[in-house]
Short mmCIF file of C-alpha atoms and ligand atoms in Angstrom, two decimals:
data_model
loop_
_atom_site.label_atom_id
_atom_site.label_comp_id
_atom_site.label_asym_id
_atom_site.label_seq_id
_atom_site.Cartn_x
_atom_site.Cartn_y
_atom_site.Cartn_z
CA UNK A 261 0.00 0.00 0.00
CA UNK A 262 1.39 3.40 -1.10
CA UNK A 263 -0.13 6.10 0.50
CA UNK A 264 0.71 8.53 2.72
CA UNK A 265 -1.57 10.85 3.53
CA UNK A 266 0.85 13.47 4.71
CA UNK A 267 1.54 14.04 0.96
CA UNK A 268 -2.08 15.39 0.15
CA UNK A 269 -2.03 17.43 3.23
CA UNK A 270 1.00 19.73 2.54
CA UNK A 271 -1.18 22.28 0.37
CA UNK A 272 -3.28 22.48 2.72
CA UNK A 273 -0.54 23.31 5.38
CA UNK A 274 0.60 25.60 3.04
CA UNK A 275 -2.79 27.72 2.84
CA UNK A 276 -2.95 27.52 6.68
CA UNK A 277 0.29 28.96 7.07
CA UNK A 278 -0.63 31.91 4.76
CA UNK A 279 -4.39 32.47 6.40
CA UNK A 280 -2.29 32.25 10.03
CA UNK A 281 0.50 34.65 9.12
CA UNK A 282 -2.27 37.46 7.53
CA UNK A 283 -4.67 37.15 10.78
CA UNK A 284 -1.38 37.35 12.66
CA UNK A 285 -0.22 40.67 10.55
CA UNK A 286 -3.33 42.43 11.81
CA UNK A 287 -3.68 40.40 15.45
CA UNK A 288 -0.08 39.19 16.23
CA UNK A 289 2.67 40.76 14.67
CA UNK A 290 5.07 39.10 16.93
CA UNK A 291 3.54 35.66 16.54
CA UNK A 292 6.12 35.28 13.09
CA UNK A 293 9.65 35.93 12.97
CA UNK A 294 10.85 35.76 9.04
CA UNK A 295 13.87 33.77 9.78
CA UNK A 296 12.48 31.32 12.35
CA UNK A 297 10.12 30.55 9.81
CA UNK A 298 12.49 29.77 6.91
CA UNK A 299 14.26 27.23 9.46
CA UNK A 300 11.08 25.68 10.39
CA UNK A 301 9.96 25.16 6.73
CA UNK A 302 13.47 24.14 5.44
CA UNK A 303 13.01 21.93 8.30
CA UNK A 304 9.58 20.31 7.61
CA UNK A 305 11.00 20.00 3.84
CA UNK A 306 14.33 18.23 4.90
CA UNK A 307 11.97 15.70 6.85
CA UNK A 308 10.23 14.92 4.07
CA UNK A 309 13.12 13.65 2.17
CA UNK A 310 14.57 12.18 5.05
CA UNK A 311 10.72 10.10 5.53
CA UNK A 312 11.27 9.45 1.59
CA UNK A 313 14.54 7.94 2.08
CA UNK A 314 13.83 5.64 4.74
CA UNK A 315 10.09 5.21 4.62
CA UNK A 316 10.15 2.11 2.75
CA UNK A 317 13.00 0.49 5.12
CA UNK A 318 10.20 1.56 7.72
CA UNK A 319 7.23 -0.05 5.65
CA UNK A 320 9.39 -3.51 5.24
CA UNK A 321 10.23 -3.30 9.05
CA UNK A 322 6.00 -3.34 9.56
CA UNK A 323 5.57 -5.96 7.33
CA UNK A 324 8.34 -8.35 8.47
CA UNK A 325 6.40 -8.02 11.85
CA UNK A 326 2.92 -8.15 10.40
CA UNK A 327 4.61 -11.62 9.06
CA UNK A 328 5.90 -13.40 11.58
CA UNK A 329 2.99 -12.79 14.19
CA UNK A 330 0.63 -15.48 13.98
CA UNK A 331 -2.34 -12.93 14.55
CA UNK A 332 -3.92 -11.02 11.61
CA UNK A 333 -6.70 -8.46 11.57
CA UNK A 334 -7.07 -7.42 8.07
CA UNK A 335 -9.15 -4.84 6.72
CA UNK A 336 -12.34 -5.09 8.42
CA UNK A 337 -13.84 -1.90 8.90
CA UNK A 338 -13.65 -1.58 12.39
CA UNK A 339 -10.13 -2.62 12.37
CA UNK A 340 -9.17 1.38 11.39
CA UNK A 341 -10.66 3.30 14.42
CA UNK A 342 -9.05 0.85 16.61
CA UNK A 343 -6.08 1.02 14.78
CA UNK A 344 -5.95 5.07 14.90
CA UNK A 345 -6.60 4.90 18.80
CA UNK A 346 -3.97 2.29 19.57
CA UNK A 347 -1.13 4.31 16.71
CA UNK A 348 -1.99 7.16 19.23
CA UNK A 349 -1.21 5.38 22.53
CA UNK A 350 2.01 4.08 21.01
CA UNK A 351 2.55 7.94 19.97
CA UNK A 352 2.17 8.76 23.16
CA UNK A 353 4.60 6.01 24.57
CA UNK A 354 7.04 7.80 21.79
CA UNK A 355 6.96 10.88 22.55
CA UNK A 356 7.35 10.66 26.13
CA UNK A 357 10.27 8.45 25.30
CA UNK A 358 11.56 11.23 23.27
CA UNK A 359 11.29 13.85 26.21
CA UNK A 360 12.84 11.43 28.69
CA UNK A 361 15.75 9.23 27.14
CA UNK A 362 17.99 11.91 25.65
CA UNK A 363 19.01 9.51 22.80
CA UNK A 364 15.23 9.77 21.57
CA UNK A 365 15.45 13.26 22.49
CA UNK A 366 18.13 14.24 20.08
CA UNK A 367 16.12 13.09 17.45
CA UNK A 368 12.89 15.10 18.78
CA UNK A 369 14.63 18.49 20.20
CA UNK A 370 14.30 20.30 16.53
CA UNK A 371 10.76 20.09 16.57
CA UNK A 372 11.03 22.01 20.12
CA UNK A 373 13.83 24.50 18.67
CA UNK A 374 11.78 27.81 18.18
CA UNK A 375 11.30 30.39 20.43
CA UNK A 376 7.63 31.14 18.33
CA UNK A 377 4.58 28.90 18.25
CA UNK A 378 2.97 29.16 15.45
CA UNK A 379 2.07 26.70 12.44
CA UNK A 380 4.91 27.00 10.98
CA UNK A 381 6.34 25.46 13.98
CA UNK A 382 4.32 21.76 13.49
CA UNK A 383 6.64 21.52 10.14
CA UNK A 384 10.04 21.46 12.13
CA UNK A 385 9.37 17.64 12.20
CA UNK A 386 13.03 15.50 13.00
CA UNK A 387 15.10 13.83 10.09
CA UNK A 388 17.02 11.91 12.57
CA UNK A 389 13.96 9.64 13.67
CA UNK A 390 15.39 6.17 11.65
CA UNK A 391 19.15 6.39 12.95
CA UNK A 392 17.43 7.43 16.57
CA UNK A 393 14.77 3.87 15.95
CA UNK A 394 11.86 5.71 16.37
CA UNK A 395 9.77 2.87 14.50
CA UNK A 396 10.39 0.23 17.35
CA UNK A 397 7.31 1.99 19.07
CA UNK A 398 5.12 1.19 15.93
CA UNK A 399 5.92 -2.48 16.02
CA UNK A 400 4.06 -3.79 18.34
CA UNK A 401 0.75 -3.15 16.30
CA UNK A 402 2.09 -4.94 13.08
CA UNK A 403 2.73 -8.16 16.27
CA UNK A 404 -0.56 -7.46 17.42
CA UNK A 405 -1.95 -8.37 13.26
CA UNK A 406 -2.38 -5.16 12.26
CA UNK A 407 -2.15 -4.28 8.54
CA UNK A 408 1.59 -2.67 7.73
CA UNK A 409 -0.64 -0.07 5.46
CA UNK A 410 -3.05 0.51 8.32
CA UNK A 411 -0.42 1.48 10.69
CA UNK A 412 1.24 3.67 8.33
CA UNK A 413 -1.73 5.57 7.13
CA UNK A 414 -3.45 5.68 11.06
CA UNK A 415 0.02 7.43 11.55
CA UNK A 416 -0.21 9.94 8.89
CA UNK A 417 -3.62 10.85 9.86
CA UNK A 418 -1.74 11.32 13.45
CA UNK A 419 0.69 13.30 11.97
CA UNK A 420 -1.89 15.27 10.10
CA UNK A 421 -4.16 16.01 13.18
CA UNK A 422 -1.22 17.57 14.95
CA UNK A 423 -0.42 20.14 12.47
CA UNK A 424 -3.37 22.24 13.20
CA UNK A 425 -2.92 22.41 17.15
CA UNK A 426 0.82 24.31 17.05
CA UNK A 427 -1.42 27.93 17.17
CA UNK A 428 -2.24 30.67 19.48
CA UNK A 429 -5.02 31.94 17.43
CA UNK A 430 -7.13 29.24 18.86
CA UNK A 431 -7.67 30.13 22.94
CA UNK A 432 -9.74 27.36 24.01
CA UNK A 433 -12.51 25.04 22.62
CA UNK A 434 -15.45 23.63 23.67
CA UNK A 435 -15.24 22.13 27.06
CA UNK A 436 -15.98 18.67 25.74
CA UNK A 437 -12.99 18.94 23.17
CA UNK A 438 -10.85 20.12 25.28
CA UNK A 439 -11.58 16.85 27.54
CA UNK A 440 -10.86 14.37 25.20
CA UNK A 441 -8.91 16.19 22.34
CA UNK A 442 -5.45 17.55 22.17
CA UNK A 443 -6.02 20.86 21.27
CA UNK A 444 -3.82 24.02 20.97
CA UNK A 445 -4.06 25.16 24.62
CA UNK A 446 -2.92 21.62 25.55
CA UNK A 447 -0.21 21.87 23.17
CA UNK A 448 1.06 24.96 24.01
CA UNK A 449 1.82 23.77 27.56
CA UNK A 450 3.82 20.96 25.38
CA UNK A 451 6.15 23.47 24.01
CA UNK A 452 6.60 25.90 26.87
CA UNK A 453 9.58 26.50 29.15
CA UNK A 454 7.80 27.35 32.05
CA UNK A 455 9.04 25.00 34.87
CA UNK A 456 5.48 24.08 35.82
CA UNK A 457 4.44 23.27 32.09
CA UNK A 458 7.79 21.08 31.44
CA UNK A 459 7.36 17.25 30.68
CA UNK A 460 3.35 17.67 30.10
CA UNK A 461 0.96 16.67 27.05
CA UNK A 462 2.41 14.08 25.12
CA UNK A 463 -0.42 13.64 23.84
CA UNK A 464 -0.54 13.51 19.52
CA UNK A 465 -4.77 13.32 19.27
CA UNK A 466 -6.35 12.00 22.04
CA UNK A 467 -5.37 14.06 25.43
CA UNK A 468 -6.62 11.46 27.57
CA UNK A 469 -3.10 9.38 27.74
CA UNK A 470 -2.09 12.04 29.67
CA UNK A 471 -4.79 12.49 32.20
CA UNK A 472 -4.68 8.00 32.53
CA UNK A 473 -0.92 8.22 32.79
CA UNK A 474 -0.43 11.77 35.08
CA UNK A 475 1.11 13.86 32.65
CA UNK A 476 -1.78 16.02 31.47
CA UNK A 477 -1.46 19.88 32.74
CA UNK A 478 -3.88 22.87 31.31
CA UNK A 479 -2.86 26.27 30.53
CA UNK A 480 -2.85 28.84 32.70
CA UNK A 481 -3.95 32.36 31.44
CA UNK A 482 -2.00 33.88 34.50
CA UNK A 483 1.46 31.94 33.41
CA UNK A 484 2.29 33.55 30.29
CA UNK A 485 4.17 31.07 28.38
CA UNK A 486 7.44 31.36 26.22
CA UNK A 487 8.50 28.63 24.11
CA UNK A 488 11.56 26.64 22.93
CA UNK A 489 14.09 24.58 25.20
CA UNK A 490 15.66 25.31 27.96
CA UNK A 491 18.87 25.99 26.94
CA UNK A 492 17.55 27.80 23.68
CA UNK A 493 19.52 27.56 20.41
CA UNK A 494 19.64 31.46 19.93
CA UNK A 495 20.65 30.09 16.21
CA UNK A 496 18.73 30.10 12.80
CA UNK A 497 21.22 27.56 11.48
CA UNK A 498 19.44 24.35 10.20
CA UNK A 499 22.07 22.16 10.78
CA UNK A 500 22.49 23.27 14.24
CA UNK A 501 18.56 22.79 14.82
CA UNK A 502 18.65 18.97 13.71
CA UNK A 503 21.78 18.24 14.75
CA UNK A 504 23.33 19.80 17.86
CA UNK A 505 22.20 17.38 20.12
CA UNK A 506 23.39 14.97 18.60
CA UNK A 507 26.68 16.23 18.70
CA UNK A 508 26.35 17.40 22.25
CA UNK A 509 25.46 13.52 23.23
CA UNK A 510 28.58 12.55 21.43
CA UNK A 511 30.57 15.29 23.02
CA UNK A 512 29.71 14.26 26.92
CA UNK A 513 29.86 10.27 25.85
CA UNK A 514 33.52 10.70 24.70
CA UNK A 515 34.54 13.36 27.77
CA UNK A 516 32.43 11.08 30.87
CA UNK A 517 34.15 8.76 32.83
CA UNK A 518 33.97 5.06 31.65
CA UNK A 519 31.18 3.87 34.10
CA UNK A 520 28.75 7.20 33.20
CA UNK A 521 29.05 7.16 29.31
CA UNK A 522 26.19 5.24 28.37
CA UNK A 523 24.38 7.24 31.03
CA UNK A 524 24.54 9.94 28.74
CA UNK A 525 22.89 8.18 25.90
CA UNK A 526 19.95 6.58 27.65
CA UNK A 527 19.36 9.19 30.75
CA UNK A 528 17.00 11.78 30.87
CA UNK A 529 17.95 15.30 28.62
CA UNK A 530 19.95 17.36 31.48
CA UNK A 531 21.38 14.72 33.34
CA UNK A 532 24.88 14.77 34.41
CA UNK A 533 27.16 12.44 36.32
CA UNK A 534 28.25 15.47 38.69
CA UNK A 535 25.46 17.04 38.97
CA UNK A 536 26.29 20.07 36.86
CA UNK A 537 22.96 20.41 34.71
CA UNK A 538 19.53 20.06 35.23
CA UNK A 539 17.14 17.67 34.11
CA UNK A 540 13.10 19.32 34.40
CA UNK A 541 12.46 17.42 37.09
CA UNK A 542 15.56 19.49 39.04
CA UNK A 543 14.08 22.64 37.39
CA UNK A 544 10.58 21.86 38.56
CA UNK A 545 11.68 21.58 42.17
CA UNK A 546 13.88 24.47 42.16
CA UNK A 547 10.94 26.71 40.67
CA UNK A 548 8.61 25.12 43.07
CA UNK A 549 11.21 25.74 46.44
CA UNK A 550 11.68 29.61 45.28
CA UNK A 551 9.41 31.52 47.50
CA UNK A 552 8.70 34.07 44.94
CA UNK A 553 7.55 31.41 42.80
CA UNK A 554 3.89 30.01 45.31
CA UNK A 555 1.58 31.43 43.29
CA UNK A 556 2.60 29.49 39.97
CA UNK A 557 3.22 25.92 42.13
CA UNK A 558 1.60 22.80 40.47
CA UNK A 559 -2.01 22.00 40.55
CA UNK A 560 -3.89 25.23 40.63
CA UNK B 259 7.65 7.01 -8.98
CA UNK B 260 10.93 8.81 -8.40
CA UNK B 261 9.85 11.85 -11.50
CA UNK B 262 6.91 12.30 -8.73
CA UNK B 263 8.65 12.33 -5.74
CA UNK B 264 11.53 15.21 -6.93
CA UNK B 265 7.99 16.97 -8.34
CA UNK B 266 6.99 16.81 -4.89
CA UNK B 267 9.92 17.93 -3.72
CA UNK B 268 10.56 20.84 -6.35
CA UNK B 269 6.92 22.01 -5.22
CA UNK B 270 7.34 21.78 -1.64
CA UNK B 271 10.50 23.99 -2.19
CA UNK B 272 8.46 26.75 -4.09
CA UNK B 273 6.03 26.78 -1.75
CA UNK B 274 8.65 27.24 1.23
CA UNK B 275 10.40 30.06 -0.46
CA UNK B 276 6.83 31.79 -1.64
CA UNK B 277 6.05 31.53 2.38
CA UNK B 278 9.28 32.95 3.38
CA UNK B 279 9.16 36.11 0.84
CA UNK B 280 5.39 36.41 1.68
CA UNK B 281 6.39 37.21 5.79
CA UNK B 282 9.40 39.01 4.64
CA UNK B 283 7.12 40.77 2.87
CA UNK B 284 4.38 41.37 5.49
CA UNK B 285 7.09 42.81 7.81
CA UNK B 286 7.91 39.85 10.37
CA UNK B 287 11.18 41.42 10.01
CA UNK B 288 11.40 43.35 13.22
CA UNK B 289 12.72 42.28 16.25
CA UNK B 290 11.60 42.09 19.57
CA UNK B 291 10.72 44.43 22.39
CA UNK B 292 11.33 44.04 26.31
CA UNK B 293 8.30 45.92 28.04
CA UNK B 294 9.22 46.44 31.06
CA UNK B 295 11.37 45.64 34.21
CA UNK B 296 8.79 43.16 35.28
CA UNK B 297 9.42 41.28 31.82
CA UNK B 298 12.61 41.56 31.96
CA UNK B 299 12.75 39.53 35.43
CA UNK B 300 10.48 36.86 33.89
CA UNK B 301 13.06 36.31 31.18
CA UNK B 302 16.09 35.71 33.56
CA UNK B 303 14.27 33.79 36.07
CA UNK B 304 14.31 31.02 32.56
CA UNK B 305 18.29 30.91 32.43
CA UNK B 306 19.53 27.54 32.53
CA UNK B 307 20.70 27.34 35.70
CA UNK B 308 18.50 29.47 37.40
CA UNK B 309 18.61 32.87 38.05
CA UNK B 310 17.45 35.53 40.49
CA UNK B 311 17.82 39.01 39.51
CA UNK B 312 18.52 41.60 42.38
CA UNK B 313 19.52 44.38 40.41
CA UNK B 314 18.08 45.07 36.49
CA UNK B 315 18.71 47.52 33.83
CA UNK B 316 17.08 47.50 29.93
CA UNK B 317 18.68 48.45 27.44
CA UNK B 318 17.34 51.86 26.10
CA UNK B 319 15.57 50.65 23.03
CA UNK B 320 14.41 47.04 25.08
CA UNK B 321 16.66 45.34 22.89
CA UNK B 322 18.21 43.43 25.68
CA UNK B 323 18.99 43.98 30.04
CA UNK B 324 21.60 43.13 32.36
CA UNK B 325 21.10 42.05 36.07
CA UNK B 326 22.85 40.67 38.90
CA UNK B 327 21.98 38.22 41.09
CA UNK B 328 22.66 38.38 44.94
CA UNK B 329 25.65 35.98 44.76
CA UNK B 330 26.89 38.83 42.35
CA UNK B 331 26.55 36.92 39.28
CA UNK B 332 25.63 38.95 35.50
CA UNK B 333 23.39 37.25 33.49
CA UNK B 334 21.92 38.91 30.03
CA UNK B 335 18.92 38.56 28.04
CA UNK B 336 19.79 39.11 24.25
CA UNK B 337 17.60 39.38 21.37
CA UNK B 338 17.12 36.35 18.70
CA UNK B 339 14.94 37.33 15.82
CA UNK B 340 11.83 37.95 17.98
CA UNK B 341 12.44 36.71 20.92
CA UNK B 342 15.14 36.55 23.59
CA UNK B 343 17.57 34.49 25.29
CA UNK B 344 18.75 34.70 29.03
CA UNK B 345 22.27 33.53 29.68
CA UNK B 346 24.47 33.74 33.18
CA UNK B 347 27.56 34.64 32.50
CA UNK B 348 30.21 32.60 33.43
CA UNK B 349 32.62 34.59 35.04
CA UNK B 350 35.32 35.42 32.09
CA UNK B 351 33.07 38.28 30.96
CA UNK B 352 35.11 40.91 29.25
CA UNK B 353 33.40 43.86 28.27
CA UNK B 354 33.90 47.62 27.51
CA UNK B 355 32.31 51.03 27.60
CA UNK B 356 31.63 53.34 24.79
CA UNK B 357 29.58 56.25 26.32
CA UNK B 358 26.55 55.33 27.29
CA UNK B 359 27.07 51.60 25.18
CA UNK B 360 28.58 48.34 27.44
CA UNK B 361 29.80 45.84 24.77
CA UNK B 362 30.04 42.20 26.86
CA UNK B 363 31.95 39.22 25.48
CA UNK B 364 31.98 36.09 27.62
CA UNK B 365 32.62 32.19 27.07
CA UNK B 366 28.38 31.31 27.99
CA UNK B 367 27.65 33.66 24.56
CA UNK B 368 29.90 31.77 22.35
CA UNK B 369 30.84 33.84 19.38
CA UNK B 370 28.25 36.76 20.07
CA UNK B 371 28.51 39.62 22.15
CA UNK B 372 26.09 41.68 23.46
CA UNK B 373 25.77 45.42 23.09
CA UNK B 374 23.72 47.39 25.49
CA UNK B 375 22.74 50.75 26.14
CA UNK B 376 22.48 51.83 29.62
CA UNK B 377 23.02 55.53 29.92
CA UNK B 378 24.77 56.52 32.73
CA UNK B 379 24.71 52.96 33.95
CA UNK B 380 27.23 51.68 31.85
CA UNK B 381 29.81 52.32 34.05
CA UNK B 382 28.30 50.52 36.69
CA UNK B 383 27.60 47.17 35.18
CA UNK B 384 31.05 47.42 33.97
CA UNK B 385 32.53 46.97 37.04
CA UNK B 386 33.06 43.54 38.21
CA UNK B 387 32.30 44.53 41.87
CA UNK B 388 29.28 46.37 41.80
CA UNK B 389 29.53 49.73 43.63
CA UNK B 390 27.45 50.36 46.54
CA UNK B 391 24.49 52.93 45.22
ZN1 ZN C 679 7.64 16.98 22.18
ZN1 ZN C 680 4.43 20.28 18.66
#
């Protein structure tokens, strides 16, 4: 099956990007930044060769699976919502992965790069995923007899869903949505910096992994948010975006002591054998001890 | 199959530089703006690291701001397209005074320096004991 439904969706993104950046012109100006908007597209188009080049090794990964499980779906109708639900759960296990084993995380950190949230943003999507063996999360549903095609097109329509959500034009939906939806309020907590908002909503469609697994936070009008990483980039180099944690993991492998190097590979993003960084959980306590800081502690 | 995949690709790469002209063109060109003091703060309390300002001063246009911690530490917030970045210095800051302009150039900026303009104030920041006010 050779479809991906990405593909027929880029137009689209394209339109939404212009309709975003002329309501932001009169609304917004400093929702768009010229330059960090070049990166993110050259980004989102680099991705898309990179998902050309190893999509199919992807696709023959799904189907070696699909083939040695003795269970098998098929197509039945029913099959695809269940399908689409499950995709998201193991999105969820993904991305959570990606935000706390830094190996995964070097692979994920360009599509957290820019300082601005806007959908321009959803494009900065990582080219690194293969080498980093993102797919092992999407085996398990070719072993559970899922269709290889299914998987990949559940995922695309994943994908898809997620473009529209990386906005501030949209405050909040209706309270319904916002319960079972990720929407762009839940997804701006994703992308902030704020200590209190770091390590929340994994979520790609369905918020709801969050709230079952304790991750979920909502946005807080009071807590204006600013977006990026915590140690931000401060560069518009492309290169740098996709690839400076890799090179930073390499880096502290080669310099840490025997015992600690694979630490450094497998570890939460900010840990350190000697304590010299911080990982968000350290930044989430430190925010949480500073006395100034009570009125933005967790849970209100 | 590959003709419609480089098509793909050569379209994608129109559209991306027809979007890029387009804001250029609309005028997301400018950078960003510090408001005020209470901003400012907000913006160094996100250093890695930490960090507590005591003591603040913005640069005149809001381009950027300087502040000390209690443990006497400089940390600045400089501008990246839109936005900014707050960075604690790390101690090997080397800066100089042009009238009312403090140039700073230390290991935690890498290759960039950061030029404020502080009035009368320059002086003081440029002093790596701060003297009492
Ligand atoms: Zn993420
Ligand atoms: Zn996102």
């Amino acid at each position: 099956m050779d479809f991906n439904p990405v593909t027929y969706a880029i137009p689209a993104f394209v339109l939404l990007i212009v309709a975003e950046l002329l309501w932001s012109k009169w609304r917004r100006p400093e929702a768009y930044e010229s330059r960090d908007t070049a990166t993110s597209l050259a980004i989102g188009l680099g991705s898309t060769v990179a998902g050309a080049l190893t999509g199919g090794a992807v696709a023959a990964l799904l189907v070696w699976a699909h083939a040695i499980t003795p269970l098998s779906i098929g197509w039945a109708w029913w099959a695809w919502p269940l399908c689409f639900v499950l995709d998201d759960l193991a999105y969820y296990v993904f991305h959570r992965s990606a935000h706390r084993v830094r190996w995964f995380w070097a692979s994920h950190v360009n599509h957290h790069s820019s300082q601005h949230y806007n959908l321009s943003t959803a494009l900065r999507q990582s080219w690194t995923g293969f080498f980093a063996l993102s797919f092992i999360f999407r085996l398990p549903l070719a072993f559970a007899g899922f269709e290889p095609g299914m998987i990949l097109v559940c995922g695309g329509l994943n994908l898809i869903y997620q473009f529209w959500i990386h906005t501030e034009v949209i405050t909040r939906l209706p309270r319904w949505f916002e319960a079972v939806m990720n929407t762009p309020s839940h997804h701006r907590v994703h992308h902030a910096v704020n200590a209190r908002y770091l390590d929340r909503n994994y979520a790609g469609t369905f918020i709801v992994w969050d709230k079952m697994f304790g991750t979920f936070t909502s946005e807080d009008d009071a807590d204006r948010i600013r977006y990026g990483i915590v140690h931000q980039l401060g560069s518009f180099n492309l290169l740098k975006a996709v690839f400076h944690e890799w090179l930073a993991i390499a880096r502290d492998v080669w310099r840490a002591p025997w015992r600690h190097k694979l630490s450094y590979l497998w570890r939460e993003p900010g840990w350190s054998h000697d304590g010299s960084r911080e990982t968000s959980t350290m930044i989430r306590e430190r925010w949480d001890q500073a006395p100034q800081h009570e009125t933005h502690s967790e849970g209100s | 199959m590959m003709d419609s995949q480089l098509l793909q690709f050569l379209g994608s790469l129109a559209a991306v530089a027809a979007v890029v002209v387009l804001t250029h063109f609309l005028g997301f060109t400018r950078g960003g703006n510090i408001s005020d003091e209470a901003e400012a703060r907000t913006l160094f309390q996100l250093a890695p690291g930490g960090f507590e300002p005591v003591e603040v001063a913005l640069d005149a246009d809001r381009r950027g701001a300087i502040a000390r911690d209690e443990a006497g530490r400089i940390a600045v917030l400089m501008p990246h397209g839109g936005q900014f970045i707050a960075r604690a210095l790390g101690g090997d800051m080397r800066c100089c005074v042009e009238g009312e302009r403090l140039a700073i150039e230390d290991s935690a900026l890498g290759q960039k320096s950061v030029a404020l303009n502080l009035g009368d104030a320059a002086q003081h920041w440029a002093s790596p004991v701060p003297p009492a006010r």
